[in-house]
Amino acid sequence: MLYRASAGINSLESLAAMDSPLHRVHPMAKLLTTLAYVFAVVSFPSQNVSGLTPFFFYPALAMPLASVPYRPLTRRLFAALPFALMGGIGSLISARETAFTLGSVPVTYGMLSFTSIMLKTFFLVFAVLILIATTPFTELVHQLAHLGIPPVVCLQFSMTYRYLSVLLLEASAMLTAYSLRSPGQNGVKMKDMGSFLGQLILRSFDRAGNVYRAMQCRGFQGVYWSSKNKNPRGGDVIYIALFLSVLLFLRFFNLSRFIGELVRQ
Amino acid sequence: MQLRADNLIVRYDGSEAAVLSNVSFAVESGEKVALLGDNGAGKSTLLLTLAGVLEPVSGGVILDGLVVKRENLHGMRQKIGMVFQNPDDQLFMSTVHEDVAFGPRSYGSAEEKIEQCMDKVFSRLGILHLKNRMTHRLSGGEKRLAALAGILIMEPSVLLMDEPFSFLDLRSRRRLEEILDTLPQTSLIATHDLEVAERLCTRAIVLKEGRVHADGPIGAIITRLKSMSITCR
Ligand SMILES: Nc1ncnc2c1ncn2[C@@H]1O[C@H](COP(=O)(O)OP(=O)(O)O)[C@@H](O)[C@H]1O
Ligand SMILES: [Mg+2]
């Protein structure tokens, strides 16, 4: 399981090395639009389901544009859903007054909050996943630095990320060694857990230290920013402009309700 | 380029005893020297010190007459390439391409130039096909060559290698040996493999408990080591 998790980080990263129209958009453009999208979604009032629904436009457009496989993304989306469920069910139980009736079915405020929490979670997680899947991690950190996030924070951020994969790899190696010597058993026994975790932390500190040394030897001085300092092109500006106008429009104009009214007339 | 260790004393933080005591030697330009010694003799520590990763308590590392100091460390590191024992420590970027580009990018090379140099290094090592592969999915031999590529692209004058033949099967070993044999760099290669050392190097330095135990032509040293291990038994 741990091995799969570490392969997971990497496989999302490996999607970022692919090529597609969305991959080619400037990382800064993607970072800005993702932030704006997240902000727009989060700022919706908690029971406004009809206003949120049109935000499906991003997943619907991004998936074909990014031409990344669905499975790695959907797997991670589902992983986030239980947390949303926990939050949603609470409001489902607590707010039982009817908001309106759909045909003859009463829709409560709780049901509205529940749906909006689920939608928000889906949109947020999707936005972050698609960003990671189409933009190499180092470039993201680079863009954060451009946005004025202090280098130390950026460094922490990238080291944590790198450290996480080291940790997971060490854990999977140790788990393999452990299970080879304790056949017929699933996972680590509770009594061995303490020393297992202690070992894990020591070993991954050592590994992370070595990684850091290797980085230093190749000229790393605390601020490494990969890449091609790509300059934004005309297309990137258009991408931002279009994306933001759609966001503004959807945020302040309830498209679903408008279509509903049209249909009713 | 000449690499000189001058009376190095190295101690790890938090431990009393010195891991290296009064280590001195000079490796001449273009010379290939084997660094021999038992586990724990201090080979890795010596290489890390020469690469400027560990700071000696006293003594110094001198590169073509210039003492390596904190102030000039960044520039010096470009001249000294260090290949770590475990390639997983060295390959920290996601793809081979990104990883090999890490060094030159740290030194601000232009992207077009990096691409050119990369193709040259890859074809020299015969790993052009690995360029866009994920680093964590490579075999042991492929990882080693990718890590070496990441160092060679910096065009160092001195190569330090920590047990480069470990984690490799016989075929990959042969392959690496052939490659190392053609490299012009001044090299210091820590290894346990006496046969490879004899084929590849002209001279050997033997470390024992952090001191230079022997230093001389490879043939004589290996004969001596072999006779010693026989008499010990
Ligand atoms: N990070 C460290 N902290 C403290 N002691 C260390 C560390 N790394 C190595 N040592 C000690 O330094 C000595 C030399 O180790 P090392 O240079 O790795 O030897 P070799 O590479 O020849 O096997 C050993 O006794 C080892 O225990
Ligand atoms: Mg060693």
mmCIF file with all atom_site columns, C-alpha atoms in Angstrom, chain A residues 30-221:
data_model
loop_
_atom_site.group_PDB
_atom_site.id
_atom_site.type_symbol
_atom_site.label_atom_id
_atom_site.label_alt_id
_atom_site.label_comp_id
_atom_site.label_asym_id
_atom_site.label_entity_id
_atom_site.label_seq_id
_atom_site.pdbx_PDB_ins_code
_atom_site.Cartn_x
_atom_site.Cartn_y
_atom_site.Cartn_z
_atom_site.occupancy
_atom_site.B_iso_or_equiv
_atom_site.pdbx_formal_charge
_atom_site.auth_seq_id
_atom_site.auth_comp_id
_atom_site.auth_asym_id
_atom_site.auth_atom_id
_atom_site.pdbx_PDB_model_num
ATOM 1   C CA . LYS A 1 30  ? -2.146  27.875  -14.676 1.00 0.00 ? 30  LYS A CA 1
ATOM 2   C CA . LEU A 1 31  ? -1.236  28.776  -11.126 1.00 0.00 ? 31  LEU A CA 1
ATOM 3   C CA . LEU A 1 32  ? -3.124  32.076  -11.270 1.00 0.00 ? 32  LEU A CA 1
ATOM 4   C CA . THR A 1 33  ? -6.232  30.634  -12.864 1.00 0.00 ? 33  THR A CA 1
ATOM 5   C CA . THR A 1 34  ? -6.245  27.722  -10.424 1.00 0.00 ? 34  THR A CA 1
ATOM 6   C CA . LEU A 1 35  ? -6.030  30.122  -7.496  1.00 0.00 ? 35  LEU A CA 1
ATOM 7   C CA . ALA A 1 36  ? -8.824  32.238  -8.956  1.00 0.00 ? 36  ALA A CA 1
ATOM 8   C CA . TYR A 1 37  ? -10.964 29.172  -9.583  1.00 0.00 ? 37  TYR A CA 1
ATOM 9   C CA . VAL A 1 38  ? -10.430 27.910  -6.053  1.00 0.00 ? 38  VAL A CA 1
ATOM 10  C CA . PHE A 1 39  ? -11.256 31.329  -4.657  1.00 0.00 ? 39  PHE A CA 1
ATOM 11  C CA . ALA A 1 40  ? -14.413 31.657  -6.744  1.00 0.00 ? 40  ALA A CA 1
ATOM 12  C CA . VAL A 1 41  ? -15.653 28.213  -5.727  1.00 0.00 ? 41  VAL A CA 1
ATOM 13  C CA . VAL A 1 42  ? -14.897 28.645  -2.047  1.00 0.00 ? 42  VAL A CA 1
ATOM 14  C CA . SER A 1 43  ? -16.514 32.066  -1.841  1.00 0.00 ? 43  SER A CA 1
ATOM 15  C CA . PHE A 1 44  ? -19.951 30.736  -2.818  1.00 0.00 ? 44  PHE A CA 1
ATOM 16  C CA . PRO A 1 45  ? -22.502 30.740  -0.020  1.00 0.00 ? 45  PRO A CA 1
ATOM 17  C CA . SER A 1 46  ? -23.002 27.283  1.375   1.00 0.00 ? 46  SER A CA 1
ATOM 18  C CA . GLN A 1 47  ? -26.451 26.550  -0.052  1.00 0.00 ? 47  GLN A CA 1
ATOM 19  C CA . ASN A 1 48  ? -26.052 27.936  -3.521  1.00 0.00 ? 48  ASN A CA 1
ATOM 20  C CA . VAL A 1 49  ? -26.003 24.749  -5.549  1.00 0.00 ? 49  VAL A CA 1
ATOM 21  C CA . SER A 1 50  ? -27.381 26.180  -8.760  1.00 0.00 ? 50  SER A CA 1
ATOM 22  C CA . GLY A 1 51  ? -24.677 28.847  -8.853  1.00 0.00 ? 51  GLY A CA 1
ATOM 23  C CA . LEU A 1 52  ? -21.921 26.270  -8.320  1.00 0.00 ? 52  LEU A CA 1
ATOM 24  C CA . THR A 1 53  ? -23.020 23.753  -10.895 1.00 0.00 ? 53  THR A CA 1
ATOM 25  C CA . PRO A 1 54  ? -21.728 25.643  -13.971 1.00 0.00 ? 54  PRO A CA 1
ATOM 26  C CA . PHE A 1 55  ? -18.205 25.443  -12.515 1.00 0.00 ? 55  PHE A CA 1
ATOM 27  C CA . PHE A 1 56  ? -18.180 21.978  -14.037 1.00 0.00 ? 56  PHE A CA 1
ATOM 28  C CA . PHE A 1 57  ? -16.961 23.820  -17.101 1.00 0.00 ? 57  PHE A CA 1
ATOM 29  C CA . TYR A 1 58  ? -13.354 23.497  -15.913 1.00 0.00 ? 58  TYR A CA 1
ATOM 30  C CA . PRO A 1 59  ? -13.205 19.714  -15.407 1.00 0.00 ? 59  PRO A CA 1
ATOM 31  C CA . ALA A 1 60  ? -15.229 19.256  -18.587 1.00 0.00 ? 60  ALA A CA 1
ATOM 32  C CA . LEU A 1 61  ? -12.820 21.329  -20.662 1.00 0.00 ? 61  LEU A CA 1
ATOM 33  C CA . ALA A 1 62  ? -9.555  20.560  -18.888 1.00 0.00 ? 62  ALA A CA 1
ATOM 34  C CA . MET A 1 63  ? -9.703  16.784  -19.140 1.00 0.00 ? 63  MET A CA 1
ATOM 35  C CA . PRO A 1 64  ? -9.815  16.635  -22.939 1.00 0.00 ? 64  PRO A CA 1
ATOM 36  C CA . LEU A 1 65  ? -7.361  19.555  -23.231 1.00 0.00 ? 65  LEU A CA 1
ATOM 37  C CA . ALA A 1 66  ? -4.829  17.919  -20.912 1.00 0.00 ? 66  ALA A CA 1
ATOM 38  C CA . SER A 1 67  ? -5.271  14.487  -22.510 1.00 0.00 ? 67  SER A CA 1
ATOM 39  C CA . VAL A 1 68  ? -4.189  12.799  -19.277 1.00 0.00 ? 68  VAL A CA 1
ATOM 40  C CA . PRO A 1 69  ? -5.663  9.394   -18.391 1.00 0.00 ? 69  PRO A CA 1
ATOM 41  C CA . TYR A 1 70  ? -8.782  9.518   -16.199 1.00 0.00 ? 70  TYR A CA 1
ATOM 42  C CA . ARG A 1 71  ? -7.883  6.775   -13.751 1.00 0.00 ? 71  ARG A CA 1
ATOM 43  C CA . PRO A 1 72  ? -5.047  8.339   -11.732 1.00 0.00 ? 72  PRO A CA 1
ATOM 44  C CA . LEU A 1 73  ? -7.134  11.490  -11.293 1.00 0.00 ? 73  LEU A CA 1
ATOM 45  C CA . THR A 1 74  ? -10.439 9.860   -10.429 1.00 0.00 ? 74  THR A CA 1
ATOM 46  C CA . ARG A 1 75  ? -8.730  7.550   -7.930  1.00 0.00 ? 75  ARG A CA 1
ATOM 47  C CA . ARG A 1 76  ? -7.405  10.555  -6.039  1.00 0.00 ? 76  ARG A CA 1
ATOM 48  C CA . LEU A 1 77  ? -10.690 12.411  -6.331  1.00 0.00 ? 77  LEU A CA 1
ATOM 49  C CA . PHE A 1 78  ? -12.472 9.522   -4.662  1.00 0.00 ? 78  PHE A CA 1
ATOM 50  C CA . ALA A 1 79  ? -9.848  9.466   -1.951  1.00 0.00 ? 79  ALA A CA 1
ATOM 51  C CA . ALA A 1 80  ? -10.920 12.980  -0.977  1.00 0.00 ? 80  ALA A CA 1
ATOM 52  C CA . LEU A 1 81  ? -14.651 12.259  -0.964  1.00 0.00 ? 81  LEU A CA 1
ATOM 53  C CA . PRO A 1 82  ? -14.885 10.550  2.457   1.00 0.00 ? 82  PRO A CA 1
ATOM 54  C CA . PHE A 1 83  ? -13.642 13.745  4.096   1.00 0.00 ? 83  PHE A CA 1
ATOM 55  C CA . ALA A 1 84  ? -16.260 15.767  2.262   1.00 0.00 ? 84  ALA A CA 1
ATOM 56  C CA . LEU A 1 85  ? -18.905 13.220  3.234   1.00 0.00 ? 85  LEU A CA 1
ATOM 57  C CA . MET A 1 86  ? -18.064 13.598  6.893   1.00 0.00 ? 86  MET A CA 1
ATOM 58  C CA . GLY A 1 87  ? -18.516 17.336  6.642   1.00 0.00 ? 87  GLY A CA 1
ATOM 59  C CA . GLY A 1 88  ? -21.615 17.085  4.494   1.00 0.00 ? 88  GLY A CA 1
ATOM 60  C CA . ILE A 1 89  ? -23.557 14.583  6.546   1.00 0.00 ? 89  ILE A CA 1
ATOM 61  C CA . GLY A 1 90  ? -23.464 16.855  9.572   1.00 0.00 ? 90  GLY A CA 1
ATOM 62  C CA . SER A 1 91  ? -25.288 19.611  7.763   1.00 0.00 ? 91  SER A CA 1
ATOM 63  C CA . LEU A 1 92  ? -27.676 17.089  6.228   1.00 0.00 ? 92  LEU A CA 1
ATOM 64  C CA . ILE A 1 93  ? -28.821 16.131  9.709   1.00 0.00 ? 93  ILE A CA 1
ATOM 65  C CA . SER A 1 94  ? -28.853 19.553  11.302  1.00 0.00 ? 94  SER A CA 1
ATOM 66  C CA . ALA A 1 95  ? -30.703 21.712  8.748   1.00 0.00 ? 95  ALA A CA 1
ATOM 67  C CA . ARG A 1 96  ? -34.025 20.003  8.012   1.00 0.00 ? 96  ARG A CA 1
ATOM 68  C CA . GLU A 1 97  ? -36.293 22.884  7.080   1.00 0.00 ? 97  GLU A CA 1
ATOM 69  C CA . THR A 1 98  ? -37.581 22.643  3.532   1.00 0.00 ? 98  THR A CA 1
ATOM 70  C CA . ALA A 1 99  ? -36.062 25.126  1.139   1.00 0.00 ? 99  ALA A CA 1
ATOM 71  C CA . PHE A 1 100 ? -38.272 24.343  -1.821  1.00 0.00 ? 100 PHE A CA 1
ATOM 72  C CA . THR A 1 101 ? -39.972 21.344  -3.388  1.00 0.00 ? 101 THR A CA 1
ATOM 73  C CA . LEU A 1 102 ? -38.775 19.649  -6.532  1.00 0.00 ? 102 LEU A CA 1
ATOM 74  C CA . GLY A 1 103 ? -41.997 18.223  -7.989  1.00 0.00 ? 103 GLY A CA 1
ATOM 75  C CA . SER A 1 104 ? -43.362 16.672  -4.816  1.00 0.00 ? 104 SER A CA 1
ATOM 76  C CA . VAL A 1 105 ? -39.979 16.002  -3.149  1.00 0.00 ? 105 VAL A CA 1
ATOM 77  C CA . PRO A 1 106 ? -39.083 18.484  -0.408  1.00 0.00 ? 106 PRO A CA 1
ATOM 78  C CA . VAL A 1 107 ? -35.503 19.708  -0.638  1.00 0.00 ? 107 VAL A CA 1
ATOM 79  C CA . THR A 1 108 ? -34.091 20.737  2.726   1.00 0.00 ? 108 THR A CA 1
ATOM 80  C CA . TYR A 1 109 ? -31.421 23.337  3.410   1.00 0.00 ? 109 TYR A CA 1
ATOM 81  C CA . GLY A 1 110 ? -29.301 20.476  4.697   1.00 0.00 ? 110 GLY A CA 1
ATOM 82  C CA . MET A 1 111 ? -29.500 18.700  1.358   1.00 0.00 ? 111 MET A CA 1
ATOM 83  C CA . LEU A 1 112 ? -28.429 21.895  -0.355  1.00 0.00 ? 112 LEU A CA 1
ATOM 84  C CA . SER A 1 113 ? -25.413 22.370  1.922   1.00 0.00 ? 113 SER A CA 1
ATOM 85  C CA . PHE A 1 114 ? -24.518 18.725  1.519   1.00 0.00 ? 114 PHE A CA 1
ATOM 86  C CA . THR A 1 115 ? -24.555 18.956  -2.258  1.00 0.00 ? 115 THR A CA 1
ATOM 87  C CA . SER A 1 116 ? -22.628 22.195  -2.259  1.00 0.00 ? 116 SER A CA 1
ATOM 88  C CA . ILE A 1 117 ? -19.940 20.766  0.037   1.00 0.00 ? 117 ILE A CA 1
ATOM 89  C CA . MET A 1 118 ? -19.563 17.745  -2.230  1.00 0.00 ? 118 MET A CA 1
ATOM 90  C CA . LEU A 1 119 ? -19.413 19.932  -5.320  1.00 0.00 ? 119 LEU A CA 1
ATOM 91  C CA . LYS A 1 120 ? -16.887 22.302  -3.776  1.00 0.00 ? 120 LYS A CA 1
ATOM 92  C CA . THR A 1 121 ? -14.651 19.438  -2.704  1.00 0.00 ? 121 THR A CA 1
ATOM 93  C CA . PHE A 1 122 ? -14.819 17.886  -6.118  1.00 0.00 ? 122 PHE A CA 1
ATOM 94  C CA . PHE A 1 123 ? -13.967 21.175  -7.837  1.00 0.00 ? 123 PHE A CA 1
ATOM 95  C CA . LEU A 1 124 ? -11.111 22.048  -5.465  1.00 0.00 ? 124 LEU A CA 1
ATOM 96  C CA . VAL A 1 125 ? -9.451  18.664  -5.534  1.00 0.00 ? 125 VAL A CA 1
ATOM 97  C CA . PHE A 1 126 ? -9.857  18.455  -9.257  1.00 0.00 ? 126 PHE A CA 1
ATOM 98  C CA . ALA A 1 127 ? -8.328  21.887  -9.804  1.00 0.00 ? 127 ALA A CA 1
ATOM 99  C CA . VAL A 1 128 ? -5.277  21.007  -7.737  1.00 0.00 ? 128 VAL A CA 1
ATOM 100 C CA . LEU A 1 129 ? -4.861  17.568  -9.299  1.00 0.00 ? 129 LEU A CA 1
ATOM 101 C CA . ILE A 1 130 ? -5.094  18.829  -12.850 1.00 0.00 ? 130 ILE A CA 1
ATOM 102 C CA . LEU A 1 131 ? -2.561  21.525  -12.021 1.00 0.00 ? 131 LEU A CA 1
ATOM 103 C CA . ILE A 1 132 ? -0.088  18.956  -10.672 1.00 0.00 ? 132 ILE A CA 1
ATOM 104 C CA . ALA A 1 133 ? -0.767  16.597  -13.553 1.00 0.00 ? 133 ALA A CA 1
ATOM 105 C CA . THR A 1 134 ? 0.017   19.214  -16.169 1.00 0.00 ? 134 THR A CA 1
ATOM 106 C CA . THR A 1 135 ? 2.806   21.224  -14.530 1.00 0.00 ? 135 THR A CA 1
ATOM 107 C CA . PRO A 1 136 ? 6.131   19.853  -13.281 1.00 0.00 ? 136 PRO A CA 1
ATOM 108 C CA . PHE A 1 137 ? 6.408   20.393  -9.559  1.00 0.00 ? 137 PHE A CA 1
ATOM 109 C CA . THR A 1 138 ? 9.637   22.362  -9.771  1.00 0.00 ? 138 THR A CA 1
ATOM 110 C CA . GLU A 1 139 ? 7.979   24.835  -12.092 1.00 0.00 ? 139 GLU A CA 1
ATOM 111 C CA . LEU A 1 140 ? 5.147   25.338  -9.656  1.00 0.00 ? 140 LEU A CA 1
ATOM 112 C CA . VAL A 1 141 ? 7.588   26.141  -6.885  1.00 0.00 ? 141 VAL A CA 1
ATOM 113 C CA . HIS A 1 142 ? 9.380   28.469  -9.259  1.00 0.00 ? 142 HIS A CA 1
ATOM 114 C CA . GLN A 1 143 ? 6.146   30.333  -9.918  1.00 0.00 ? 143 GLN A CA 1
ATOM 115 C CA . LEU A 1 144 ? 5.410   30.597  -6.208  1.00 0.00 ? 144 LEU A CA 1
ATOM 116 C CA . ALA A 1 145 ? 8.749   32.317  -5.846  1.00 0.00 ? 145 ALA A CA 1
ATOM 117 C CA . HIS A 1 146 ? 7.796   34.692  -8.636  1.00 0.00 ? 146 HIS A CA 1
ATOM 118 C CA . LEU A 1 147 ? 4.608   35.531  -6.773  1.00 0.00 ? 147 LEU A CA 1
ATOM 119 C CA . GLY A 1 148 ? 6.747   36.822  -3.929  1.00 0.00 ? 148 GLY A CA 1
ATOM 120 C CA . ILE A 1 149 ? 6.594   33.806  -1.612  1.00 0.00 ? 149 ILE A CA 1
ATOM 121 C CA . PRO A 1 150 ? 9.926   33.958  0.280   1.00 0.00 ? 150 PRO A CA 1
ATOM 122 C CA . PRO A 1 151 ? 12.616  31.591  -1.052  1.00 0.00 ? 151 PRO A CA 1
ATOM 123 C CA . VAL A 1 152 ? 12.911  29.890  2.326   1.00 0.00 ? 152 VAL A CA 1
ATOM 124 C CA . VAL A 1 153 ? 9.255   28.916  2.206   1.00 0.00 ? 153 VAL A CA 1
ATOM 125 C CA . CYS A 1 154 ? 9.576   27.712  -1.367  1.00 0.00 ? 154 CYS A CA 1
ATOM 126 C CA . LEU A 1 155 ? 12.621  25.665  -0.412  1.00 0.00 ? 155 LEU A CA 1
ATOM 127 C CA . GLN A 1 156 ? 10.770  24.146  2.533   1.00 0.00 ? 156 GLN A CA 1
ATOM 128 C CA . PHE A 1 157 ? 7.928   23.370  0.234   1.00 0.00 ? 157 PHE A CA 1
ATOM 129 C CA . SER A 1 158 ? 10.029  21.589  -2.350  1.00 0.00 ? 158 SER A CA 1
ATOM 130 C CA . MET A 1 159 ? 12.131  19.787  0.245   1.00 0.00 ? 159 MET A CA 1
ATOM 131 C CA . THR A 1 160 ? 9.012   18.579  2.027   1.00 0.00 ? 160 THR A CA 1
ATOM 132 C CA . TYR A 1 161 ? 7.728   17.253  -1.231  1.00 0.00 ? 161 TYR A CA 1
ATOM 133 C CA . ARG A 1 162 ? 10.978  15.512  -2.017  1.00 0.00 ? 162 ARG A CA 1
ATOM 134 C CA . TYR A 1 163 ? 11.225  14.274  1.578   1.00 0.00 ? 163 TYR A CA 1
ATOM 135 C CA . LEU A 1 164 ? 7.769   12.802  1.361   1.00 0.00 ? 164 LEU A CA 1
ATOM 136 C CA . SER A 1 165 ? 8.713   10.567  -1.524  1.00 0.00 ? 165 SER A CA 1
ATOM 137 C CA . VAL A 1 166 ? 11.910  9.528   0.264   1.00 0.00 ? 166 VAL A CA 1
ATOM 138 C CA . LEU A 1 167 ? 9.849   8.693   3.338   1.00 0.00 ? 167 LEU A CA 1
ATOM 139 C CA . LEU A 1 168 ? 7.392   6.620   1.377   1.00 0.00 ? 168 LEU A CA 1
ATOM 140 C CA . LEU A 1 169 ? 10.149  4.754   -0.457  1.00 0.00 ? 169 LEU A CA 1
ATOM 141 C CA . GLU A 1 170 ? 11.979  3.967   2.798   1.00 0.00 ? 170 GLU A CA 1
ATOM 142 C CA . ALA A 1 171 ? 8.717   2.858   4.354   1.00 0.00 ? 171 ALA A CA 1
ATOM 143 C CA . SER A 1 172 ? 7.937   0.536   1.494   1.00 0.00 ? 172 SER A CA 1
ATOM 144 C CA . ALA A 1 173 ? 11.432  -0.979  1.597   1.00 0.00 ? 173 ALA A CA 1
ATOM 145 C CA . MET A 1 174 ? 11.174  -1.518  5.358   1.00 0.00 ? 174 MET A CA 1
ATOM 146 C CA . LEU A 1 175 ? 7.696   -2.925  5.070   1.00 0.00 ? 175 LEU A CA 1
ATOM 147 C CA . THR A 1 176 ? 8.888   -5.404  2.467   1.00 0.00 ? 176 THR A CA 1
ATOM 148 C CA . ALA A 1 177 ? 11.781  -6.445  4.693   1.00 0.00 ? 177 ALA A CA 1
ATOM 149 C CA . TYR A 1 178 ? 9.417   -6.735  7.653   1.00 0.00 ? 178 TYR A CA 1
ATOM 150 C CA . SER A 1 179 ? 6.795   -8.805  5.917   1.00 0.00 ? 179 SER A CA 1
ATOM 151 C CA . LEU A 1 180 ? 9.394   -11.151 4.449   1.00 0.00 ? 180 LEU A CA 1
ATOM 152 C CA . ARG A 1 181 ? 10.373  -12.004 7.992   1.00 0.00 ? 181 ARG A CA 1
ATOM 153 C CA . SER A 1 182 ? 6.831   -12.234 9.360   1.00 0.00 ? 182 SER A CA 1
ATOM 154 C CA . PRO A 1 183 ? 4.974   -14.383 6.859   1.00 0.00 ? 183 PRO A CA 1
ATOM 155 C CA . GLY A 1 184 ? 1.232   -14.720 6.801   1.00 0.00 ? 184 GLY A CA 1
ATOM 156 C CA . GLN A 1 185 ? 0.654   -11.370 8.416   1.00 0.00 ? 185 GLN A CA 1
ATOM 157 C CA . ASN A 1 186 ? -0.859  -8.187  7.139   1.00 0.00 ? 186 ASN A CA 1
ATOM 158 C CA . GLY A 1 187 ? 0.904   -4.974  8.058   1.00 0.00 ? 187 GLY A CA 1
ATOM 159 C CA . VAL A 1 188 ? 3.082   -4.251  11.061  1.00 0.00 ? 188 VAL A CA 1
ATOM 160 C CA . LYS A 1 189 ? 2.212   -5.666  14.501  1.00 0.00 ? 189 LYS A CA 1
ATOM 161 C CA . MET A 1 190 ? 1.289   -3.076  17.088  1.00 0.00 ? 190 MET A CA 1
ATOM 162 C CA . LYS A 1 191 ? 4.185   -4.060  19.351  1.00 0.00 ? 191 LYS A CA 1
ATOM 163 C CA . ASP A 1 192 ? 6.686   -3.525  16.535  1.00 0.00 ? 192 ASP A CA 1
ATOM 164 C CA . MET A 1 193 ? 5.139   -0.253  15.473  1.00 0.00 ? 193 MET A CA 1
ATOM 165 C CA . GLY A 1 194 ? 7.233   1.954   17.723  1.00 0.00 ? 194 GLY A CA 1
ATOM 166 C CA . SER A 1 195 ? 10.586  0.691   16.567  1.00 0.00 ? 195 SER A CA 1
ATOM 167 C CA . PHE A 1 196 ? 9.348   0.525   13.005  1.00 0.00 ? 196 PHE A CA 1
ATOM 168 C CA . LEU A 1 197 ? 8.392   4.186   13.007  1.00 0.00 ? 197 LEU A CA 1
ATOM 169 C CA . GLY A 1 198 ? 11.557  5.215   14.862  1.00 0.00 ? 198 GLY A CA 1
ATOM 170 C CA . GLN A 1 199 ? 13.701  3.405   12.334  1.00 0.00 ? 199 GLN A CA 1
ATOM 171 C CA . LEU A 1 200 ? 11.717  4.890   9.515   1.00 0.00 ? 200 LEU A CA 1
ATOM 172 C CA . ILE A 1 201 ? 12.280  8.427   10.692  1.00 0.00 ? 201 ILE A CA 1
ATOM 173 C CA . LEU A 1 202 ? 16.014  7.914   11.277  1.00 0.00 ? 202 LEU A CA 1
ATOM 174 C CA . ARG A 1 203 ? 16.477  6.242   7.942   1.00 0.00 ? 203 ARG A CA 1
ATOM 175 C CA . SER A 1 204 ? 14.598  8.844   6.010   1.00 0.00 ? 204 SER A CA 1
ATOM 176 C CA . PHE A 1 205 ? 16.497  11.636  7.738   1.00 0.00 ? 205 PHE A CA 1
ATOM 177 C CA . ASP A 1 206 ? 19.703  9.993   6.605   1.00 0.00 ? 206 ASP A CA 1
ATOM 178 C CA . ARG A 1 207 ? 18.420  9.580   3.106   1.00 0.00 ? 207 ARG A CA 1
ATOM 179 C CA . ALA A 1 208 ? 17.127  13.129  2.925   1.00 0.00 ? 208 ALA A CA 1
ATOM 180 C CA . GLY A 1 209 ? 20.521  14.329  4.179   1.00 0.00 ? 209 GLY A CA 1
ATOM 181 C CA . ASN A 1 210 ? 22.246  12.442  1.389   1.00 0.00 ? 210 ASN A CA 1
ATOM 182 C CA . VAL A 1 211 ? 19.867  13.807  -1.172  1.00 0.00 ? 211 VAL A CA 1
ATOM 183 C CA . TYR A 1 212 ? 20.553  17.301  0.090   1.00 0.00 ? 212 TYR A CA 1
ATOM 184 C CA . ARG A 1 213 ? 24.314  16.748  -0.147  1.00 0.00 ? 213 ARG A CA 1
ATOM 185 C CA . ALA A 1 214 ? 23.958  15.463  -3.681  1.00 0.00 ? 214 ALA A CA 1
ATOM 186 C CA . MET A 1 215 ? 22.026  18.609  -4.525  1.00 0.00 ? 215 MET A CA 1
ATOM 187 C CA . GLN A 1 216 ? 24.715  20.808  -3.000  1.00 0.00 ? 216 GLN A CA 1
ATOM 188 C CA . CYS A 1 217 ? 27.399  19.031  -4.987  1.00 0.00 ? 217 CYS A CA 1
ATOM 189 C CA . ARG A 1 218 ? 25.626  20.043  -8.138  1.00 0.00 ? 218 ARG A CA 1
ATOM 190 C CA . GLY A 1 219 ? 25.518  23.693  -7.301  1.00 0.00 ? 219 GLY A CA 1
ATOM 191 C CA . PHE A 1 220 ? 22.311  23.886  -5.257  1.00 0.00 ? 220 PHE A CA 1
ATOM 192 C CA . GLN A 1 221 ? 22.421  27.003  -3.104  1.00 0.00 ? 221 GLN A CA 1
#
